[in-house]
Coordinates of C-alpha atoms in Angstrom, one line a residue:
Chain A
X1 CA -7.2 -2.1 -0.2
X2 CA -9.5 -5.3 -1.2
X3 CA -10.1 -7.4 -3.7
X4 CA -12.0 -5.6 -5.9
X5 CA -9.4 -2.7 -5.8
X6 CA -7.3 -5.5 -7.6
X7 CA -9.7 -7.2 -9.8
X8 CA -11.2 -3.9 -11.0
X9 CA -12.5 -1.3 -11.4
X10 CA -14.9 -1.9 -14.6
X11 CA -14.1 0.7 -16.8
X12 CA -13.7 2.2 -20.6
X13 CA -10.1 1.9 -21.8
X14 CA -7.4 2.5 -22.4
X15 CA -5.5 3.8 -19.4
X16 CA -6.8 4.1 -16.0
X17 CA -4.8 7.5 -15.3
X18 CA -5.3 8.6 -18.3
X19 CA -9.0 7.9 -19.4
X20 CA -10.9 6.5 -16.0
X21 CA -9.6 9.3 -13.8
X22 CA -10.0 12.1 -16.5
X23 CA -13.7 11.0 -16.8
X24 CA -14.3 11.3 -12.6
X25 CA -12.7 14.7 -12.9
X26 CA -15.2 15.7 -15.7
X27 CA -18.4 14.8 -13.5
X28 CA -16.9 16.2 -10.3
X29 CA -16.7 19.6 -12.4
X30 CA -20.1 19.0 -13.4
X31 CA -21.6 18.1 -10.3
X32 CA -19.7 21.4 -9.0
X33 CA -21.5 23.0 -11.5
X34 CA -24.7 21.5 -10.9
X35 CA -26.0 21.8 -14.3
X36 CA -25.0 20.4 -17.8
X37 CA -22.2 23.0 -19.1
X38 CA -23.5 24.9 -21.8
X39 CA -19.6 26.0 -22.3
X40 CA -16.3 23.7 -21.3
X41 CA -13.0 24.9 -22.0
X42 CA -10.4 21.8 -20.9
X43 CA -6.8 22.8 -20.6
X44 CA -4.3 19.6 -20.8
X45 CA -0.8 20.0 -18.5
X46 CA 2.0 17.4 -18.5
X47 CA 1.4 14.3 -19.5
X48 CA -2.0 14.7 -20.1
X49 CA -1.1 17.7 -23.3
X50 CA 1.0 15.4 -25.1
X51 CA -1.3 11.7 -24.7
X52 CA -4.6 13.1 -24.7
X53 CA -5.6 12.2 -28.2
X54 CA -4.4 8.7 -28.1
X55 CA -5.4 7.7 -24.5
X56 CA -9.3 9.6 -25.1
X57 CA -8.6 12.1 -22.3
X58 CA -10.6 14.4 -24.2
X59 CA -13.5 11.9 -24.3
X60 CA -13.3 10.9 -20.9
X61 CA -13.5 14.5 -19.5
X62 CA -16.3 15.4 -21.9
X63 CA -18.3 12.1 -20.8
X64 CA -18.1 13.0 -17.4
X65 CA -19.5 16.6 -18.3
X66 CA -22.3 14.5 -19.5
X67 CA -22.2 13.3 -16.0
X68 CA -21.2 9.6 -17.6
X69 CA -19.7 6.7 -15.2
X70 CA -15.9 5.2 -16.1
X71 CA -17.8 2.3 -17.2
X72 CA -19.8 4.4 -19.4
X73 CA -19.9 2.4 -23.2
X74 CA -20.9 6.4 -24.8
X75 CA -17.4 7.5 -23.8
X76 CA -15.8 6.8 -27.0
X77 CA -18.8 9.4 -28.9
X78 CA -18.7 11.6 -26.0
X79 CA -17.8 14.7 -27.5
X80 CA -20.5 14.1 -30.6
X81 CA -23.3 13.6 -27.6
X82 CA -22.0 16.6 -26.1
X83 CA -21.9 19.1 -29.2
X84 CA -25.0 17.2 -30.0
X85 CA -26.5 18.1 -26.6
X86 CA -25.2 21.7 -26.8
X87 CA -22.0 22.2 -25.8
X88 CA -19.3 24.0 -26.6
X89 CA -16.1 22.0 -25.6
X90 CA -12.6 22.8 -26.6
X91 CA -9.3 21.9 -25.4
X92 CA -5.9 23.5 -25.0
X93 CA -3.1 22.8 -24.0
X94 CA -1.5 24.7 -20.6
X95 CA 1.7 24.9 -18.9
X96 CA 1.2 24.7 -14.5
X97 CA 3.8 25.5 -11.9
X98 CA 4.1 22.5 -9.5
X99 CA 1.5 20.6 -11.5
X100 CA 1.5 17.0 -10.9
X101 CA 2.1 15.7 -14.8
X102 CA -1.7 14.4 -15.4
X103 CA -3.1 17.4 -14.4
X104 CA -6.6 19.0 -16.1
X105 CA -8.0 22.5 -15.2
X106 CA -11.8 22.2 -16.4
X107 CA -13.3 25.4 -16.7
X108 CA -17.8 25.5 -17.3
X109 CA -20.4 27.7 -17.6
X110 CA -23.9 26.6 -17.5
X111 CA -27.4 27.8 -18.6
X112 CA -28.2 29.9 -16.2
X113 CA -24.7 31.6 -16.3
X114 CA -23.1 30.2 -13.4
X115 CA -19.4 29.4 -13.6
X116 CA -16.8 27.2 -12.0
X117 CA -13.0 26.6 -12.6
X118 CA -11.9 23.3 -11.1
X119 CA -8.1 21.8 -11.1
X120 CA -7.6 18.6 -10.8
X121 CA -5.3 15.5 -10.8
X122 CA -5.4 12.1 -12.2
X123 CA -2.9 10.2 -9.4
X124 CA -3.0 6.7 -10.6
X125 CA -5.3 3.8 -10.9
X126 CA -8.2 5.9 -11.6
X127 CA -7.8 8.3 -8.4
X128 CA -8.2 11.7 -8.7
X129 CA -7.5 14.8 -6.1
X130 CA -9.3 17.9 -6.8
X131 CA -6.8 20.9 -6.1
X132 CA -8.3 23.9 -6.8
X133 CA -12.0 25.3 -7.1
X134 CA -12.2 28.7 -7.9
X135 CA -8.5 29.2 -7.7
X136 CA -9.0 27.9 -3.7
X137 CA -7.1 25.1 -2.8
X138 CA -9.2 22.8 -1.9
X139 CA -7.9 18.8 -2.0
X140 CA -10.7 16.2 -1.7
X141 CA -10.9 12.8 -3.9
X142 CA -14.2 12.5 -4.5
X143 CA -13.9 8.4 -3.3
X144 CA -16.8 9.9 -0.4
X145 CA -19.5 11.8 -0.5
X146 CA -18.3 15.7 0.2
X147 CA -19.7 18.4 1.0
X148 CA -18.4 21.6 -0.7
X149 CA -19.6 24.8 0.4
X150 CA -18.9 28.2 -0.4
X151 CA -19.3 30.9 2.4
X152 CA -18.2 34.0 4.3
X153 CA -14.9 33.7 5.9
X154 CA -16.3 34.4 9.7
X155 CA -16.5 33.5 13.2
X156 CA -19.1 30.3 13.6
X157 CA -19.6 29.7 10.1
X158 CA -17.5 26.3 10.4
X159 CA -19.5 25.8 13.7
X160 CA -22.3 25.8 12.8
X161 CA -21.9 23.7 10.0
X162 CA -20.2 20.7 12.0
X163 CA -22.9 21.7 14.4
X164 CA -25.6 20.6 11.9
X165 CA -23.5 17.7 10.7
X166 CA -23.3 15.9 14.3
X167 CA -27.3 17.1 15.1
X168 CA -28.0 14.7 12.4
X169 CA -25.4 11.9 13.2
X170 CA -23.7 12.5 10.2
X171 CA -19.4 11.9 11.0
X172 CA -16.8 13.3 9.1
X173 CA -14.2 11.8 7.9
X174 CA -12.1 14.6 6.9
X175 CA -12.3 18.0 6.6
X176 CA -10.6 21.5 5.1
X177 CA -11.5 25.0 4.7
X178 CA -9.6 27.3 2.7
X179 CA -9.8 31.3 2.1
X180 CA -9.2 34.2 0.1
X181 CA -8.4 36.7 2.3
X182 CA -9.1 37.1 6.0
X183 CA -13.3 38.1 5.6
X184 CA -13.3 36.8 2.6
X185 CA -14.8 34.4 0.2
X186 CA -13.9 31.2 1.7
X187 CA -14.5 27.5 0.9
X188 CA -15.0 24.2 3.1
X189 CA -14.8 20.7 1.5
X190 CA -16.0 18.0 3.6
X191 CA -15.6 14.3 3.4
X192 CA -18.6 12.5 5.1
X193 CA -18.9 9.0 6.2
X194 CA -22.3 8.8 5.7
X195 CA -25.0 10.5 3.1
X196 CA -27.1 13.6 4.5
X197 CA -30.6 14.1 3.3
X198 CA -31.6 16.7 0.9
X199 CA -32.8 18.8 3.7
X200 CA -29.8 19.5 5.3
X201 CA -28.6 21.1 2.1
X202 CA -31.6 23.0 2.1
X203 CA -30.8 24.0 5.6
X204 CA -27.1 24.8 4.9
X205 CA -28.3 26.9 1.9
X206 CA -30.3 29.5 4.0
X207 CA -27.8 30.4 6.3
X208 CA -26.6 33.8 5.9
X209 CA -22.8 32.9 5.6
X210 CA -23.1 30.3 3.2
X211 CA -23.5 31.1 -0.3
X212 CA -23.2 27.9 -2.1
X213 CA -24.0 24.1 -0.9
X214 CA -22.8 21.1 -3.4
X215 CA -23.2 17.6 -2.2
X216 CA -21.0 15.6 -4.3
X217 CA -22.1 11.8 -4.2
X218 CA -19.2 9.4 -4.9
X219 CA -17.8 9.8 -8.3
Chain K
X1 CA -3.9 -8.2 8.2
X2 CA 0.1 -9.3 6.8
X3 CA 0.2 -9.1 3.1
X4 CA 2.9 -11.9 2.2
X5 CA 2.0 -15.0 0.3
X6 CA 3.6 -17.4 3.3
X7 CA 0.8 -16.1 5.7
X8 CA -2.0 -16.7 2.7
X9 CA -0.4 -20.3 2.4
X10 CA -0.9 -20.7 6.2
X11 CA -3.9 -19.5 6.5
X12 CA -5.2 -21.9 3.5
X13 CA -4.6 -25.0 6.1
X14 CA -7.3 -27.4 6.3
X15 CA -10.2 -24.9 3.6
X16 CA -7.7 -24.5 0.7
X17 CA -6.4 -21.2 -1.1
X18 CA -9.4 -19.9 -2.5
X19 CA -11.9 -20.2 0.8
X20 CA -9.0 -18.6 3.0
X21 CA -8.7 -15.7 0.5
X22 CA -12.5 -15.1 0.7
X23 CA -12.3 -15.4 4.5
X24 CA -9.9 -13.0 4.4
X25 CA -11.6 -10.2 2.4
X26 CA -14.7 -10.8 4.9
X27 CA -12.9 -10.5 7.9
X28 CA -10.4 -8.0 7.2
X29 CA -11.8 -5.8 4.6
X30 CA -15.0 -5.7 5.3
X31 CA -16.7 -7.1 1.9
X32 CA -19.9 -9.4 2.5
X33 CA -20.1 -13.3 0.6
X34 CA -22.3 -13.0 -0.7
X35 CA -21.2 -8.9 -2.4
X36 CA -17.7 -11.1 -3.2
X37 CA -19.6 -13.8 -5.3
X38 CA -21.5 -11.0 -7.2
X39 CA -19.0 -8.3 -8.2
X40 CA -16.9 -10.9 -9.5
X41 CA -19.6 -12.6 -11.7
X42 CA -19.8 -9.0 -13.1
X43 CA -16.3 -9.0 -13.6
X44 CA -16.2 -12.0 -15.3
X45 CA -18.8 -11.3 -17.4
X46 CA -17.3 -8.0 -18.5
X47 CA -13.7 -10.6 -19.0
X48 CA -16.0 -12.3 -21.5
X49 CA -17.4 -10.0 -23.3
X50 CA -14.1 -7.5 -24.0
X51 CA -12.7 -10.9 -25.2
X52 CA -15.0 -11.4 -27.8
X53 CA -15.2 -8.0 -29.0
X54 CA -11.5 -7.9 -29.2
X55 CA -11.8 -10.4 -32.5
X56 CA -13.6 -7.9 -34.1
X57 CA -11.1 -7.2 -37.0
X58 CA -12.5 -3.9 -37.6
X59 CA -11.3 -3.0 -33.7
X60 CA -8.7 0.0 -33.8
X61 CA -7.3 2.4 -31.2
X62 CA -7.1 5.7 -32.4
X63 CA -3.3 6.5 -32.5
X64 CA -4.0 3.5 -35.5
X65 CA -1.3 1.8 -33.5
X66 CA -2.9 -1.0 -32.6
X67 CA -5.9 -3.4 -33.1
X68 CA -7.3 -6.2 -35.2
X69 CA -4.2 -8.6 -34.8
X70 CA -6.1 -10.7 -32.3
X71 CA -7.7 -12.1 -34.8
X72 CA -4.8 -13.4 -36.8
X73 CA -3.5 -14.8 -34.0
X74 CA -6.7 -16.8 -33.1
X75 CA -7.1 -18.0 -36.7
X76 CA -3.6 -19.4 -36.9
X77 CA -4.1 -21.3 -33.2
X78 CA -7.0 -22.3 -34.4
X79 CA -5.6 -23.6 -37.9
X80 CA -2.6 -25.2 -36.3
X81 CA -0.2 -23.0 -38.0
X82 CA 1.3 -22.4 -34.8
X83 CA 4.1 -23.0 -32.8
X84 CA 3.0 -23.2 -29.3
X85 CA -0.5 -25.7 -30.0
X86 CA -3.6 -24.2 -29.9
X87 CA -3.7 -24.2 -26.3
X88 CA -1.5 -21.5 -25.9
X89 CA -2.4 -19.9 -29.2
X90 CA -5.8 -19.3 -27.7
X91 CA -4.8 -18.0 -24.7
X92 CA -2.2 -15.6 -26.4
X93 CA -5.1 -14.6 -28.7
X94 CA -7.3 -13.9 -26.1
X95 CA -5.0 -11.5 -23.9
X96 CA -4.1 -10.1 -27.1
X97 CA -8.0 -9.2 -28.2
X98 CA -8.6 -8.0 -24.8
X99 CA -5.4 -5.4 -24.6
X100 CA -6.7 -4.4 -28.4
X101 CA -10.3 -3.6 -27.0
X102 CA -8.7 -1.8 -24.1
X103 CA -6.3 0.3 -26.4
X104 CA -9.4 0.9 -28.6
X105 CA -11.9 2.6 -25.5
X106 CA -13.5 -0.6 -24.9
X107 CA -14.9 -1.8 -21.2
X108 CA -12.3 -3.8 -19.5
X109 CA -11.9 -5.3 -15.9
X110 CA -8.7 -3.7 -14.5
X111 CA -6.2 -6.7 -13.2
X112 CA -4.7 -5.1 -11.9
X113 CA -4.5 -2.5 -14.3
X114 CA -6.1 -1.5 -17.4
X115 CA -2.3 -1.9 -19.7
X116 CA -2.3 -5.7 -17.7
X117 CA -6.4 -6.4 -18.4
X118 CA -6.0 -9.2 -21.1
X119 CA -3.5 -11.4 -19.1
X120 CA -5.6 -12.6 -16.3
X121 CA -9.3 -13.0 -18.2
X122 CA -7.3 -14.9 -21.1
X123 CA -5.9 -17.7 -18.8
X124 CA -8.7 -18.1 -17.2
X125 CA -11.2 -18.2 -19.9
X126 CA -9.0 -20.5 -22.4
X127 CA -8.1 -23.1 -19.1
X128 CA -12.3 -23.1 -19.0
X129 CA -12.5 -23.5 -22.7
X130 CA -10.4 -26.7 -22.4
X131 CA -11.1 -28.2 -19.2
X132 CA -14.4 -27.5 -18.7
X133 CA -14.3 -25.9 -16.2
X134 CA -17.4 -24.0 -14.3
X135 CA -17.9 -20.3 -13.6
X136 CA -17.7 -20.8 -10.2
X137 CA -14.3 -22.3 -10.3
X138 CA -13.1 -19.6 -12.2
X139 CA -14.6 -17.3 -9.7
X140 CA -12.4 -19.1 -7.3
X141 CA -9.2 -18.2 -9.4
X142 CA -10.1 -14.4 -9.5
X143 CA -10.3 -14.6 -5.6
X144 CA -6.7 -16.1 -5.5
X145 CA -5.3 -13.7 -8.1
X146 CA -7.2 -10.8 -6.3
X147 CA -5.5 -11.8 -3.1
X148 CA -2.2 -12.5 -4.8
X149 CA -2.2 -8.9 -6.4
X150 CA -3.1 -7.6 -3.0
X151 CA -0.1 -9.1 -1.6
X152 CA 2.2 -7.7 -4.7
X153 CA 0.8 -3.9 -4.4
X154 CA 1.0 -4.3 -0.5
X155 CA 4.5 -5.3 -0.6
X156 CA 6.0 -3.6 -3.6
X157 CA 3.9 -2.1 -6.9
X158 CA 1.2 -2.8 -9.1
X159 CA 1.8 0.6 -10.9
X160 CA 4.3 1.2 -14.5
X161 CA 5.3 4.7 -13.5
X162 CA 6.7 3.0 -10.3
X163 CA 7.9 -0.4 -10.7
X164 CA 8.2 -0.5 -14.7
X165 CA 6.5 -3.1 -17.0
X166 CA 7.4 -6.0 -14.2
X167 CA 4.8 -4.3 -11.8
X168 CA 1.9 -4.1 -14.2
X169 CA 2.0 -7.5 -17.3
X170 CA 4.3 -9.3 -14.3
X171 CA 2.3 -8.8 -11.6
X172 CA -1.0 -9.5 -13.5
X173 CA 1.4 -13.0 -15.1
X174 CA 1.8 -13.8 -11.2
X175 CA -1.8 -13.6 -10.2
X176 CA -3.0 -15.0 -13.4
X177 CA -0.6 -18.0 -12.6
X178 CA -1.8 -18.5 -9.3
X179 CA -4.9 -18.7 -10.7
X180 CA -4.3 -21.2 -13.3
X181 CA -2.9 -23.3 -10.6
X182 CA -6.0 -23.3 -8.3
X183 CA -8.4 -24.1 -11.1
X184 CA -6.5 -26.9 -12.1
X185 CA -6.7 -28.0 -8.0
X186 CA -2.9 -27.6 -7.1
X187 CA -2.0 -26.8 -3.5
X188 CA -1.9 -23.3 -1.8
X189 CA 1.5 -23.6 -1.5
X190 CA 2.0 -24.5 -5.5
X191 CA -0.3 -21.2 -6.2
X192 CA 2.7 -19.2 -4.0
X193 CA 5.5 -20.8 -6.1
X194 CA 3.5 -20.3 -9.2
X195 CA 3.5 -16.4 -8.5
X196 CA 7.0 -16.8 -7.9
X197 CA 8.3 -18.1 -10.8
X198 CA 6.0 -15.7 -12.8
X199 CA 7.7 -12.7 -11.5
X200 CA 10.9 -14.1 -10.9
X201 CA 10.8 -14.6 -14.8
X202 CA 10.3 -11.7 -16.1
X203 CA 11.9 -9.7 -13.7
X204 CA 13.2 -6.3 -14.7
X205 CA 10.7 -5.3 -17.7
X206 CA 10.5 -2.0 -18.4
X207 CA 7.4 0.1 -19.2
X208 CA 8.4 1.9 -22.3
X209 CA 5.0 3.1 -24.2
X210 CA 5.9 4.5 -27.5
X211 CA 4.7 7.6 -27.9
X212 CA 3.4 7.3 -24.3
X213 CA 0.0 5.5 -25.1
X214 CA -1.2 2.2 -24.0
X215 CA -0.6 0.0 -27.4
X216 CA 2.9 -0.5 -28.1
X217 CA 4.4 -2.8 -26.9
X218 CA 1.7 -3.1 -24.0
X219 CA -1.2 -5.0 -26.1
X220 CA 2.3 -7.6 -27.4
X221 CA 3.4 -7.8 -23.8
X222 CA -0.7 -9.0 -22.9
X223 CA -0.1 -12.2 -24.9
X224 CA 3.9 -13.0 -24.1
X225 CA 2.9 -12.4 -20.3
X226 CA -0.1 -15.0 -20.5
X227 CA 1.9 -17.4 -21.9
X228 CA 4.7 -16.7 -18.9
X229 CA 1.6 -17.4 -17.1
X230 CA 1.1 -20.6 -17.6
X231 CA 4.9 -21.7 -18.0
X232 CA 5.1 -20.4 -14.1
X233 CA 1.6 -22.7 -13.4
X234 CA 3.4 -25.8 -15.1
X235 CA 6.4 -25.4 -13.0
X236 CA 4.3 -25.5 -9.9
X237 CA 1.6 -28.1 -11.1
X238 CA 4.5 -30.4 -11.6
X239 CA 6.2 -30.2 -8.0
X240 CA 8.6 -27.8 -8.6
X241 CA 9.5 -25.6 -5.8
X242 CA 10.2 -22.0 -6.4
X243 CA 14.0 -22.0 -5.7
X244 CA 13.4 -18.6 -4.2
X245 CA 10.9 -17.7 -1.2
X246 CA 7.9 -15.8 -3.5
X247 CA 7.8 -13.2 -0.8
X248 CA 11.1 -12.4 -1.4
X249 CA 11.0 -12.3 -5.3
X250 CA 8.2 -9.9 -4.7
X251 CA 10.7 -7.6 -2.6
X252 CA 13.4 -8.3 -5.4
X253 CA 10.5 -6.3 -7.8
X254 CA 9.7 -3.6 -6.0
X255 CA 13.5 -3.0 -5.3
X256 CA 14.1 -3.8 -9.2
X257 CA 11.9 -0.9 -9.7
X258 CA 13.0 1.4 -7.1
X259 CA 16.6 1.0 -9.6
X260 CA 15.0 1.6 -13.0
X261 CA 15.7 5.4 -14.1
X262 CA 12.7 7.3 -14.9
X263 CA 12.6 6.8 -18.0
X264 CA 12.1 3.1 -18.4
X265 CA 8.9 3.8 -15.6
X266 CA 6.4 4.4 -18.1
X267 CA 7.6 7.9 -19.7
X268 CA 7.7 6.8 -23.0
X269 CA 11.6 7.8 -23.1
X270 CA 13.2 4.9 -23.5
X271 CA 13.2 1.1 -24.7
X272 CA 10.8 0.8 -27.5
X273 CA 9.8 4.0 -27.2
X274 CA 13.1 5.4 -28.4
X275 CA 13.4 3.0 -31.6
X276 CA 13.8 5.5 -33.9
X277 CA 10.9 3.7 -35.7
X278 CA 8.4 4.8 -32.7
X279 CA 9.3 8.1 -32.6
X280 CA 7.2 10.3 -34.9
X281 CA 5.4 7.0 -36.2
X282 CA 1.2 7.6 -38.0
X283 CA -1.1 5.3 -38.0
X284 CA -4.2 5.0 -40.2
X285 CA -5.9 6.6 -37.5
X286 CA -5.0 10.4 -37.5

């Protein structure tokens, strides 16, 4: 904790659960995505289903689809920018099992048809823990830069990853890796200390096991 | 680093409250001076403007709850219709526009929460609006309040769900009296009992949102908590000693809240939420 964790953070209203961390979870999903969703379907759990309207939840997740800060002043016409900018967002409201109460599951489709289905929670003061990613449980905060990638469950594919990392004096902070099923699709979210270049995601990208590569900067 | 208001007193020996807190920040959490002095000009100037557009009488959250009473409030102080001066009127005003702008999606400086935001910004921008005072100065108080609220999250909670209404308006009353006291050049120690007396005042307020959002009674509890405010800063500026040990009053909170049932910890369950008024209520908005 500092100073500024008090006095701040700078952000849109009204409710920093409710509004500033909805709005991070809406640009995590769309830096997951890596596109601007053509298609958002937001489901609402808890807390968030009954207060969304009156605290701007809606807004806030559809600004940050728009890839828009917490600070952001077009927040409050976020939905008009994003219908305006071609997207079809609607909301609905959704019961989860062991959900915590301001919960949002944010599911996008992009141009070029790619799709993603993220689950996420708004834990207070404007922190958020992303839970699932694909139906994977993932948990990561997004408060560092992480590294998400989506590969084959199999021996040295962590390895050689961490392997990379290190060769370019890159530490991690933390680090988890979920699967399917044994040999199956499996996912790694990895919270770095420090920022690698664009060409390591390039590297990462071409290995055989490795299907996807996000880099998610701090949201 | 020890987060207790006796060990920030100490350490204020010989440089005063605000240098020690700014010492502290650099050597224990890392932040540069220079990154301290700048970030908090921003915040500042964010303070300033959500003040002013909370006057705007066409400002309204969109429940319908809430909004363009700021204004009211401002002309009365302003018109001496008021009870309190136009001192206090001001500041009342002020926290109260600032809460409206928050309630209404407007950019606000958490302190330390967004429900708290107009407490803080209002004392310190209405004690520079009659004492002349300079940015800088009020800089100074945002350090002490920052390090104050540090101190009251550390120790018990600066969160409604957890600690009730006492956590979020008191805790934001404490640090906004400390600050008061530091601009107006009162001792380290007098900025401690200043904290205490805030919090040991309104002690056991419950967070009870009607119909859950962020308006009612939260943007009412902005202005009454800025005027606790600056009661708790009198009591100090005049030599008063806290009759308690602030550190413990801030242990006396966080155990305060640990006792409220759940529904007085920001559910929207009970207290004014369950007037029979709240429930149900439409606003021009919907």
């Amino acid at each position: 904790m500092n100073l500024f964790d008090i006095i701040g953070p700078v952000m849109i209203g009204p409710s920093s659960s409710h509004t500033a961390g909805a709005a991070r979870i809406g640009r995590v999903a769309r830096q997951l995505l890596g596109e601007q969703p053509v298609k958002a379907v937001v489901s609402f759990h808890g807390s968030f289903e009954k207060t969304y309207q009156g605290h701007g939840t809606d807004r806030a997740v559809a600004g940050g689809l728009m890839n828009m800060g917490v600070d952001d002043e077009r927040l409050r016409r976020s939905l008009k920018l994003a219908r305006d900018a071609g997207m079809d967002i609607s909301f609905r409201p959704v019961k989860l099992r062991d959900a915590h109460p301001n919960t949002v599951v944010v599911d996008v489709i992009g141009a070029s048809g790619k799709h993603v289905t993220v689950q996420a929670a708004s834990v207070g003061g404007g922190s958020i823990l992303v839970q699932y990613l694909d139906g994977l449980e993932v948990g990561f905060s997004g408060e560092k830069t992480t590294l998400v990638i989506r590969h084959t469950d199999e021996p040295g594919a962590i390895a050689t990853v961490t392997h990379m990392l290190s060769s370019m004096r890159i530490n991690i902070a933390a680090m988890r890796v979920f699967r399917r099923e044994a040999g199956g699709e499996a996912i790694m979210a990895i919270e770095l200390d420090q920022r690698p270049r664009d060409s390591l995601i390039s590297a990462l990208k071409i290995l055989p096991a490795i299907s996807d590569v996000t880099l998610l900067d701090q949201i | 680093m020890e987060y207790s208001l006796a060990s920030l007193v100490s350490s204020a020996e010989g440089v005063g409250i605000a240098r020690a807190a700014r010492l502290n920040e650099i050597r224990y959490n890392g932040l540069k001076a220079e990154e301290i002095n700048e970030r908090m000009r921003q915040a500042l100037a964010v303070m300033r403007q959500s003040a002013e557009r909370g006057f705007d009488p066409g400002t309204h959250s969109m429940s319908g709850m809430t909004g363009g009473q700021a204004v009211k409030l401002m002309a009365a102080a302003q018109d001496g219709r008021t009870a309190g001066g136009g001192y206090l009127g001001r500041a009342a005003a002020r926290a109260l526009a600032i809460a409206e702008s928050n309630a209404a999606m407007g950019k606000i400086v958490a302190a330390p929460t967004a429900g708290a935001c107009g407490i803080l910004p209002a004392a310190l921008l209405t004690a520079q609006e009659e004492y002349g005072l300079t940015d800088d100065q009020l800089i100074d108080g945002l350090i002490v309040a920052g390090a104050v609220g540090e101190v009251i999250a550390a120790r018990a909670s600066i969160s409604g769900a957890q600690g009730g209404c006492q956590a979020e308006c008191g805790s934001a009353a404490a640090m906004a009296a400390a600050a008061l006291v530091c601009v107006r050049n009162g001792t380290a120690q007098q900025c401690a009992d200043a904290c205490g007396f805030a919090l040991m005042n309104i002690m056991g307020l419950v967070c009870d949102p009607v119909r859950g959002l962020v308006e009612v009674p939260c943007v009412y509890r902005n202005a009454s908590g800025v005027a606790g405010a600056f009661v708790a800063a009198d009591l100090a500026l005049a030599g008063i000693p806290c009759p308690l040990p602030p550190d413990e009053v801030i242990d006396a909170m966080k155990a305060v809240g640990e006792q409220l049932p759940p529904s007085l910890r920001e559910t929207g369950e009970g207290g004014c939420a369950a007037c029979p008024s709240a429930c149900g209520r439409r606003g021009p908005g919907e």
